[in-house]
Short mmCIF file of C-alpha atoms in Angstrom, two decimals:
data_model
loop_
_atom_site.label_atom_id
_atom_site.label_comp_id
_atom_site.label_asym_id
_atom_site.label_seq_id
_atom_site.Cartn_x
_atom_site.Cartn_y
_atom_site.Cartn_z
CA MET U 208 -6.39 -16.66 -3.02
CA ALA U 209 -6.43 -13.50 -5.00
CA GLY U 210 -6.93 -10.36 -4.28
CA ILE U 211 -9.08 -7.24 -5.62
CA TYR U 212 -8.37 -3.32 -5.78
CA LEU U 213 -10.56 -0.98 -6.66
CA HIS U 214 -8.67 2.46 -7.63
CA ILE U 215 -11.34 5.71 -7.09
CA PRO U 216 -9.73 8.61 -8.57
CA PHE U 217 -11.33 11.29 -6.95
CA CYS U 218 -9.47 13.18 -4.56
CA LYS U 219 -10.88 17.42 -2.65
CA GLN U 220 -8.07 19.06 -3.34
CA ALA U 221 -4.66 17.75 -4.46
CA CYS U 222 -1.66 16.87 -1.79
CA PHE U 223 1.97 19.00 -3.19
CA TYR U 224 3.77 15.54 -2.97
CA CYS U 225 1.13 12.93 -4.95
CA ASP U 226 1.35 11.48 -7.68
CA PHE U 227 -0.46 9.32 -7.71
CA HIS U 228 -4.25 9.46 -11.00
CA PHE U 229 -7.35 11.31 -9.00
CA SER U 230 -9.66 14.04 -10.58
CA THR U 231 -10.90 16.83 -8.60
CA SER U 232 -13.95 17.32 -10.17
CA LEU U 233 -16.54 14.43 -9.05
CA LYS U 234 -18.87 15.66 -11.87
CA LYS U 235 -18.44 11.83 -13.24
CA LYS U 236 -18.81 9.41 -10.01
CA ASP U 237 -22.04 7.87 -10.66
CA GLU U 238 -20.63 6.65 -13.97
CA LEU U 239 -17.20 5.96 -13.24
CA VAL U 240 -18.79 3.73 -10.64
CA LEU U 241 -20.84 1.94 -12.84
CA CYS U 242 -18.41 1.63 -15.26
CA MET U 243 -16.16 0.17 -12.40
CA VAL U 244 -18.80 -3.55 -11.91
CA LYS U 245 -18.93 -3.81 -16.05
CA GLU U 246 -15.11 -3.60 -15.62
CA LEU U 247 -15.42 -6.75 -13.12
CA GLU U 248 -17.62 -8.76 -14.68
CA LEU U 249 -15.60 -8.61 -17.62
CA ARG U 250 -13.28 -9.45 -16.29
CA LYS U 251 -13.85 -11.98 -14.02
CA GLU U 252 -12.24 -15.09 -16.17
CA GLU U 253 -9.04 -13.12 -15.07
CA LEU U 254 -9.82 -15.37 -11.32
CA VAL U 255 -12.32 -17.90 -12.84
CA ASN U 256 -9.90 -20.57 -10.89
CA GLU U 257 -8.97 -18.58 -6.99
CA THR U 258 -11.03 -17.40 -3.60
CA ILE U 259 -10.90 -13.93 -3.42
CA GLU U 260 -9.67 -13.13 -0.07
CA THR U 261 -9.09 -9.37 0.42
CA ILE U 262 -11.28 -5.79 -0.93
CA TYR U 263 -9.14 -2.71 -0.98
CA PHE U 264 -10.66 0.64 -1.73
CA GLY U 265 -7.71 2.60 -3.08
CA GLY U 266 -7.37 5.75 -4.50
CA GLY U 267 -7.68 9.12 -4.71
CA THR U 268 -10.40 9.53 -1.89
CA PRO U 269 -12.29 6.52 -1.38
CA SER U 270 -13.91 7.88 1.83
CA LEU U 271 -16.18 9.94 -0.82
CA LEU U 272 -18.31 6.96 -1.47
CA SER U 273 -21.08 6.66 -0.84
CA LYS U 274 -21.97 3.35 1.84
CA GLU U 275 -24.82 2.83 -1.57
CA GLU U 276 -21.89 2.94 -4.00
CA ILE U 277 -19.22 0.62 -1.61
CA GLU U 278 -22.52 -1.60 -1.40
CA THR U 279 -23.11 -1.71 -5.42
CA LEU U 280 -19.10 -2.90 -6.61
CA LEU U 281 -19.30 -5.10 -2.88
CA LYS U 282 -22.51 -6.50 -4.92
CA ALA U 283 -20.70 -6.88 -8.12
CA ILE U 284 -17.69 -8.63 -6.93
CA HIS U 285 -20.19 -11.42 -5.29
CA GLN U 286 -21.93 -11.94 -7.94
CA ASN U 287 -18.69 -12.15 -10.14
CA TYR U 288 -15.96 -14.26 -7.45
CA THR U 289 -16.16 -16.89 -5.53
CA VAL U 290 -15.50 -14.73 -2.26
CA ILE U 291 -14.26 -16.16 1.18
CA GLU U 292 -16.83 -16.55 3.70
CA ASN U 293 -15.03 -12.89 6.18
CA PRO U 294 -12.48 -10.94 3.32
CA GLU U 295 -10.77 -8.89 4.39
CA ILE U 296 -12.38 -5.36 3.29
CA THR U 297 -10.15 -2.19 3.14
CA LEU U 298 -11.44 1.05 2.91
CA GLU U 299 -8.81 4.28 2.82
CA ALA U 300 -10.53 7.58 4.12
CA ASN U 301 -9.03 10.96 5.52
CA PRO U 302 -10.66 12.40 8.54
CA ASP U 303 -11.89 15.36 7.45
CA ASP U 304 -14.64 12.81 5.39
CA LEU U 305 -14.79 10.64 8.83
CA SER U 306 -17.32 12.26 10.52
CA GLU U 307 -19.66 11.03 13.14
CA ALA U 308 -22.44 9.97 10.85
CA LYS U 309 -19.43 8.99 8.03
CA ILE U 310 -18.55 6.20 10.36
CA LEU U 311 -21.46 5.35 11.83
CA GLU U 312 -22.02 4.51 8.30
CA LEU U 313 -19.35 2.46 7.24
CA ALA U 314 -19.04 -0.25 10.71
CA LYS U 315 -22.95 -0.63 8.82
CA SER U 316 -21.38 -1.83 5.80
CA PRO U 317 -19.50 -5.10 4.71
CA ILE U 318 -16.39 -2.26 5.18
CA ASN U 319 -13.84 -4.56 8.47
CA ARG U 320 -10.86 -2.30 8.11
CA LEU U 321 -10.27 1.65 7.68
CA SER U 322 -6.69 3.12 6.79
CA ILE U 323 -6.94 6.73 7.60
CA GLY U 324 -4.46 9.38 5.54
CA VAL U 325 -3.33 11.18 8.88
CA GLN U 326 0.13 11.89 7.62
CA SER U 327 0.26 13.61 10.63
CA PHE U 328 -0.57 15.13 13.31
CA PHE U 329 0.62 19.01 12.97
CA GLU U 330 -0.74 21.43 11.68
CA GLU U 331 2.69 23.00 10.28
CA ASP U 332 3.09 19.89 8.45
CA LEU U 333 -0.56 19.39 7.63
CA LYS U 334 -0.11 22.87 5.39
CA SER U 335 2.90 22.84 4.00
CA MET U 336 1.98 19.22 2.53
CA ASN U 337 -1.87 21.08 1.79
CA ARG U 338 -3.79 17.89 3.82
CA ALA U 339 -6.97 19.16 3.12
CA HIS U 340 -7.82 18.02 7.69
CA ASN U 341 -6.34 20.07 10.18
CA SER U 342 -5.10 18.61 13.96
CA ARG U 343 -7.86 19.07 14.89
CA GLU U 344 -9.92 16.54 11.84
CA ALA U 345 -6.96 13.96 12.82
CA LYS U 346 -7.03 12.99 16.05
CA GLU U 347 -10.90 13.62 16.37
CA CYS U 348 -11.69 10.91 14.22
CA LEU U 349 -9.19 8.87 15.28
CA SER U 350 -11.29 8.56 19.15
CA MET U 351 -14.19 7.96 16.53
CA ALA U 352 -13.05 5.79 14.74
CA THR U 353 -11.83 3.75 16.73
CA ARG U 354 -14.87 2.86 19.01
CA TYR U 355 -16.14 1.12 15.79
CA PHE U 356 -13.59 -0.53 14.30
CA ASP U 357 -11.42 -2.14 16.12
CA ASN U 358 -9.27 -3.24 12.70
CA ILE U 359 -6.85 0.47 11.94
CA THR U 360 -4.38 1.41 10.02
CA VAL U 361 -3.07 5.66 9.59
CA ASP U 362 -0.82 6.79 6.74
CA LEU U 363 2.27 8.49 9.00
CA ILE U 364 5.03 10.94 6.63
CA TYR U 365 8.66 10.68 7.49
CA GLY U 366 11.70 13.39 6.58
CA VAL U 367 9.35 16.08 5.91
CA PRO U 368 11.57 19.47 6.27
CA ASN U 369 11.88 21.04 9.53
CA MET U 370 10.53 18.07 11.63
CA SER U 371 12.57 17.66 14.53
CA ASN U 372 13.04 14.14 16.36
CA LYS U 373 10.81 15.31 19.13
CA ARG U 374 8.29 16.02 16.64
CA TRP U 375 8.14 12.56 14.88
CA LYS U 376 8.46 10.83 18.24
CA GLU U 377 4.91 13.15 19.22
CA ASN U 378 3.65 12.42 16.66
CA LEU U 379 4.49 8.21 16.67
CA GLN U 380 3.31 9.12 20.40
CA ILE U 381 0.04 10.28 19.70
CA ALA U 382 -1.08 7.24 16.62
CA PHE U 383 0.13 5.08 20.27
CA ASP U 384 -2.23 6.56 22.59
CA PHE U 385 -5.55 5.77 20.32
CA GLY U 386 -4.53 2.56 20.00
CA VAL U 387 -4.32 2.03 16.26
CA ASN U 388 -3.31 -1.60 15.57
CA HIS U 389 -1.28 -0.93 12.02
CA ILE U 390 0.79 2.19 11.18
CA SER U 391 1.93 2.15 7.78
CA SER U 392 4.73 4.89 7.13
CA TYR U 393 6.60 6.20 4.33
CA ALA U 394 9.46 9.20 3.90
CA LEU U 395 8.24 12.14 1.69
CA THR U 396 9.96 12.09 -1.38
CA VAL U 397 9.82 14.21 -4.57
CA GLU U 398 8.20 12.43 -8.01
CA PRO U 399 8.37 14.69 -11.01
CA LYS U 400 5.80 16.60 -11.99
CA THR U 401 3.90 16.57 -9.00
CA VAL U 402 4.38 20.04 -7.22
CA LEU U 403 6.13 19.75 -4.77
CA ASP U 404 8.67 18.89 -7.68
CA SER U 405 8.32 22.02 -9.26
CA PHE U 406 8.22 24.33 -4.81
CA VAL U 407 11.70 22.31 -4.94
CA LYS U 408 13.23 23.05 -7.58
CA ASN U 409 11.60 27.00 -7.41
CA GLY U 410 13.27 27.51 -3.68
CA LYS U 411 10.03 27.84 -2.25
CA TYR U 412 10.19 24.41 -0.47
CA PRO U 413 13.03 23.51 0.85
CA ALA U 414 14.67 19.96 -0.47
CA PRO U 415 13.91 15.93 1.76
CA ASP U 416 16.79 15.51 3.98
CA GLU U 417 18.46 11.72 3.64
CA THR U 418 20.08 12.01 7.01
CA GLU U 419 17.52 12.90 8.83
CA ALA U 420 14.98 10.58 6.80
CA LYS U 421 17.35 7.89 8.08
CA GLU U 422 17.09 9.29 11.97
CA HIS U 423 13.47 8.87 12.01
CA PHE U 424 13.33 5.66 10.40
CA ASP U 425 14.91 4.54 13.24
CA ILE U 426 13.64 6.29 15.82
CA LEU U 427 9.76 4.64 13.83
CA VAL U 428 11.29 1.39 13.93
CA ALA U 429 12.34 1.54 17.88
CA GLU U 430 9.15 2.82 19.14
CA THR U 431 6.81 1.15 17.35
CA ALA U 432 8.79 -2.37 18.17
CA LYS U 433 8.35 -0.17 21.93
CA ASN U 434 4.92 -0.41 22.00
CA GLY U 435 4.26 -3.96 20.32
CA PHE U 436 4.26 -3.38 16.49
CA VAL U 437 6.00 -6.33 13.93
CA HIS U 438 8.06 -4.82 11.10
CA TYR U 439 6.95 -6.65 8.60
CA GLU U 440 7.69 -4.61 5.68
CA ILE U 441 10.01 -1.80 5.02
CA SER U 442 6.54 0.77 5.83
CA ASN U 443 4.71 -1.36 7.69
CA PHE U 444 4.45 -1.98 11.68
CA GLY U 445 1.35 -4.12 12.14
CA LYS U 446 0.42 -5.44 16.08
CA PRO U 447 0.32 -9.41 15.64
CA ASP U 448 -2.97 -10.21 13.83
CA TYR U 449 -3.24 -6.97 12.80
CA PHE U 450 -1.13 -7.68 9.07
CA SER U 451 -2.72 -5.73 6.04
CA LYS U 452 -3.62 -9.27 4.40
CA HIS U 453 -4.15 -6.84 1.20
CA ASN U 454 -0.97 -5.45 1.17
CA THR U 455 1.16 -8.28 1.85
CA SER U 456 -0.44 -10.64 -1.19
CA TYR U 457 0.75 -8.49 -2.95
CA TRP U 458 4.94 -8.56 -1.23
CA LEU U 459 4.06 -12.81 -1.55
CA GLY U 460 3.46 -12.54 -5.09
CA LYS U 461 -0.65 -13.93 -4.37
CA LYS U 462 -2.85 -12.91 -8.36
CA TYR U 463 -4.71 -9.34 -8.39
CA ILE U 464 -7.00 -7.64 -10.52
CA GLY U 465 -6.81 -3.73 -10.30
CA ILE U 466 -10.17 -1.64 -11.29
CA GLY U 467 -10.90 1.94 -12.01
CA PRO U 468 -8.90 4.37 -14.37
CA SER U 469 -5.35 4.15 -13.70
CA ALA U 470 -5.33 0.45 -11.72
CA HIS U 471 -2.78 -2.59 -12.40
CA SER U 472 -2.87 -6.54 -12.42
CA PHE U 473 -0.34 -8.98 -11.60
CA SER U 474 -1.31 -12.48 -12.67
CA LYS U 475 2.31 -13.86 -12.00
CA THR U 476 2.96 -14.58 -15.13
CA HIS U 477 1.63 -10.88 -16.44
CA ARG U 478 0.70 -6.97 -15.65
CA SER U 479 -1.79 -4.86 -17.17
CA TRP U 480 -2.69 -1.34 -16.37
CA ASN U 481 -5.77 0.65 -16.98
CA ILE U 482 -5.90 3.53 -18.07
CA ALA U 483 -5.41 7.15 -16.12
CA ASN U 484 -8.00 9.02 -17.52
CA ASN U 485 -11.09 9.21 -15.74
CA ALA U 486 -13.08 10.19 -19.22
CA LYS U 487 -11.60 7.81 -21.66
CA TYR U 488 -12.33 4.78 -19.03
CA ILE U 489 -15.52 5.53 -18.71
CA LYS U 490 -15.47 6.10 -23.25
CA GLU U 491 -14.01 2.51 -23.82
CA LEU U 492 -16.31 0.80 -20.68
CA GLN U 493 -19.12 2.46 -22.30
CA GLU U 494 -18.63 0.95 -25.44
CA GLY U 495 -17.10 -2.78 -24.17
CA ASN U 496 -14.27 -2.58 -23.76
CA LEU U 497 -11.61 -2.93 -21.69
CA PRO U 498 -9.32 -0.06 -21.16
CA ASN U 499 -6.21 -1.51 -19.87
CA GLU U 500 -2.65 -2.67 -21.21
CA SER U 501 -0.82 -5.97 -20.36
CA GLU U 502 3.05 -7.29 -20.49
CA GLU U 503 4.61 -10.68 -20.48
CA LEU U 504 7.02 -10.70 -17.29
CA THR U 505 10.06 -12.59 -18.31
CA LYS U 506 11.65 -15.46 -15.83
CA GLU U 507 14.45 -12.05 -15.30
CA ASP U 508 10.85 -9.71 -13.92
CA GLN U 509 9.78 -12.25 -12.41
CA PHE U 510 13.04 -13.13 -10.34
CA ASN U 511 13.55 -9.25 -10.49
CA GLU U 512 9.90 -8.82 -8.45
CA TYR U 513 10.61 -11.58 -6.39
CA LEU U 514 13.72 -9.78 -5.11
CA MET U 515 12.57 -6.46 -5.21
CA THR U 516 9.02 -7.49 -2.20
CA GLY U 517 10.94 -10.47 -0.94
CA LEU U 518 13.43 -8.20 0.45
CA ARG U 519 11.56 -5.73 2.49
CA THR U 520 9.46 -8.10 4.10
CA ILE U 521 10.54 -9.98 7.55
CA TRP U 522 10.15 -13.12 5.54
CA GLY U 523 12.98 -12.60 2.88
CA VAL U 524 13.60 -14.65 0.14
CA SER U 525 13.50 -17.67 -0.44
CA LEU U 526 16.81 -19.33 -1.73
CA ASN U 527 15.02 -22.71 -2.34
CA LYS U 528 12.50 -21.23 -4.60
CA VAL U 529 15.55 -18.50 -6.65
CA ALA U 530 17.63 -21.58 -7.02
CA GLU U 531 14.48 -24.32 -8.34
CA GLU U 532 12.62 -21.44 -9.75
CA PHE U 533 15.14 -18.63 -11.45
CA ARG U 534 18.09 -21.22 -11.85
CA GLU U 535 20.13 -18.02 -9.61
CA GLN U 536 22.41 -18.74 -6.71
CA LEU U 537 21.39 -15.54 -4.32
CA VAL U 538 24.35 -16.60 -2.27
CA ILE U 539 27.24 -15.57 -3.98
CA SER U 540 25.87 -12.35 -5.89
CA SER U 541 25.16 -11.32 -2.43
CA LYS U 542 28.46 -12.32 -0.71
CA LYS U 543 29.28 -8.14 -0.76
CA PHE U 544 26.15 -7.82 1.29
CA ILE U 545 26.44 -10.20 3.45
CA ASP U 546 29.80 -9.44 4.53
CA GLU U 547 28.77 -5.48 4.69
CA GLY U 548 26.53 -6.63 7.56
CA LEU U 549 23.33 -5.40 4.90
CA LEU U 550 21.68 -8.49 4.27
CA VAL U 551 21.52 -12.20 6.57
CA ILE U 552 21.12 -15.60 5.55
CA ALA U 553 18.29 -17.10 7.43
CA ARG U 554 15.71 -19.94 9.27
CA GLU U 555 12.51 -19.10 7.48
CA THR U 556 10.12 -17.04 9.19
CA LYS U 557 6.96 -18.73 11.01
CA GLN U 558 5.45 -15.27 11.59
CA SER U 559 1.32 -15.82 10.72
CA VAL U 560 -0.13 -14.70 7.09
CA SER U 561 3.22 -15.41 5.10
CA SER U 562 2.36 -18.13 2.01
CA LEU U 563 5.96 -19.95 1.74
CA SER U 564 5.38 -23.20 3.11
CA LYS U 565 6.21 -25.40 -0.07
CA TYR U 566 9.77 -23.69 0.99
CA ASN U 567 9.61 -24.23 4.82
CA GLU U 568 12.63 -24.98 6.80
CA ASP U 569 14.18 -23.06 4.13
CA ARG U 570 16.86 -20.29 4.07
CA VAL U 571 16.09 -16.87 3.56
CA LEU U 572 18.58 -13.67 2.67
CA LYS U 573 17.27 -11.53 4.25
CA THR U 574 18.41 -7.51 5.28
CA THR U 575 19.49 -6.65 8.62
CA PRO U 576 18.23 -3.42 10.67
CA LYS U 577 21.31 -1.62 9.63
CA GLY U 578 20.18 -2.78 5.81
CA LYS U 579 16.83 -2.40 5.86
CA PHE U 580 16.00 1.16 5.16
CA LEU U 581 18.55 0.43 1.79
CA ALA U 582 16.53 -2.70 1.05
CA ASP U 583 15.33 -1.15 -2.49
CA GLY U 584 18.87 0.18 -3.93
CA LEU U 585 20.57 -2.84 -2.58
CA ALA U 586 17.83 -4.99 -4.34
CA SER U 587 18.62 -3.31 -8.02
CA GLU U 588 22.12 -4.54 -7.16
CA LEU U 589 21.31 -7.76 -7.26
CA PHE U 590 18.91 -7.55 -10.76
CA ILE U 591 19.18 -9.82 -13.93
CA VAL U 592 20.23 -7.20 -16.08
CA LYS U 593 19.98 -8.19 -19.37
#
């Protein structure tokens, strides 16, 4: 089983915190979609022995695509790849694009999961992030979307300067009240070369406070649990049967290809990435070339990747897999963090979506509630460095 990610590199305006590849000009959108179709055709051999179970329109802002453009890309996938009967097909969308007419259009398309970039339901937060939508649009789009889609996830950002714990709880409660079955939530981070980075350096915006972010994270974990969500990955919370199948495939190490400018691909032993330039991407594909670079992943790279993703999830890191495939004794190297109550050795979880059947009845290394917020740092401490 494998997945296909489609990067749609267009946005109406730039959010201050974003470091993804995108353009605010839609001039080359038609050309780019045709070149993405061409890339799908050229790369079909990479997944010739795989069945596609998930398709993900990410970005950028994929909701800027028309129904016809979405169907053009999906048709190319079905013509060139083996696709399961009812794949999970996710489309990322911004609230200001989701008019009732657009939602109805999407509901009639093969899209069966919406990922809505709300970020906050409060005007002051949205303005500070330079989001294109306002609080009213965030609420109105969810009110409409929940009438036509059952499988909806919303993005929320915490750790925003001047966001009180009270306002963060209210943000979460509004999402719960709309009955969404999945929430993805991330701490505001200052990425290099973003507008936010410049503002912080010039004293125009306060730097996010890690202590506040940790308080917000603890509230997030507690409130989602009270409302029936499973915290299955550091930033992801889903009701049973509503986990993101596509993103879960990343964390469980399945193959995927990324189509479009700046998109990344993974084949267990290799990683590749497309050029992050729309004009150059189009030119290369119009000339019949693949605009990407790749690297072979060493055993150390594969181990580090598995450790990083595994510690972020409820499935943890299989000690049997580590011993068999990487010849590493994680129990010994992780003892310090186990003694500190940050990691624990447990039996493999039986939550659905797991693909560790080969290691059933296995022991796994997982973060404790105390260590969850520190998962990435703990993983890096356990990396093999050569």
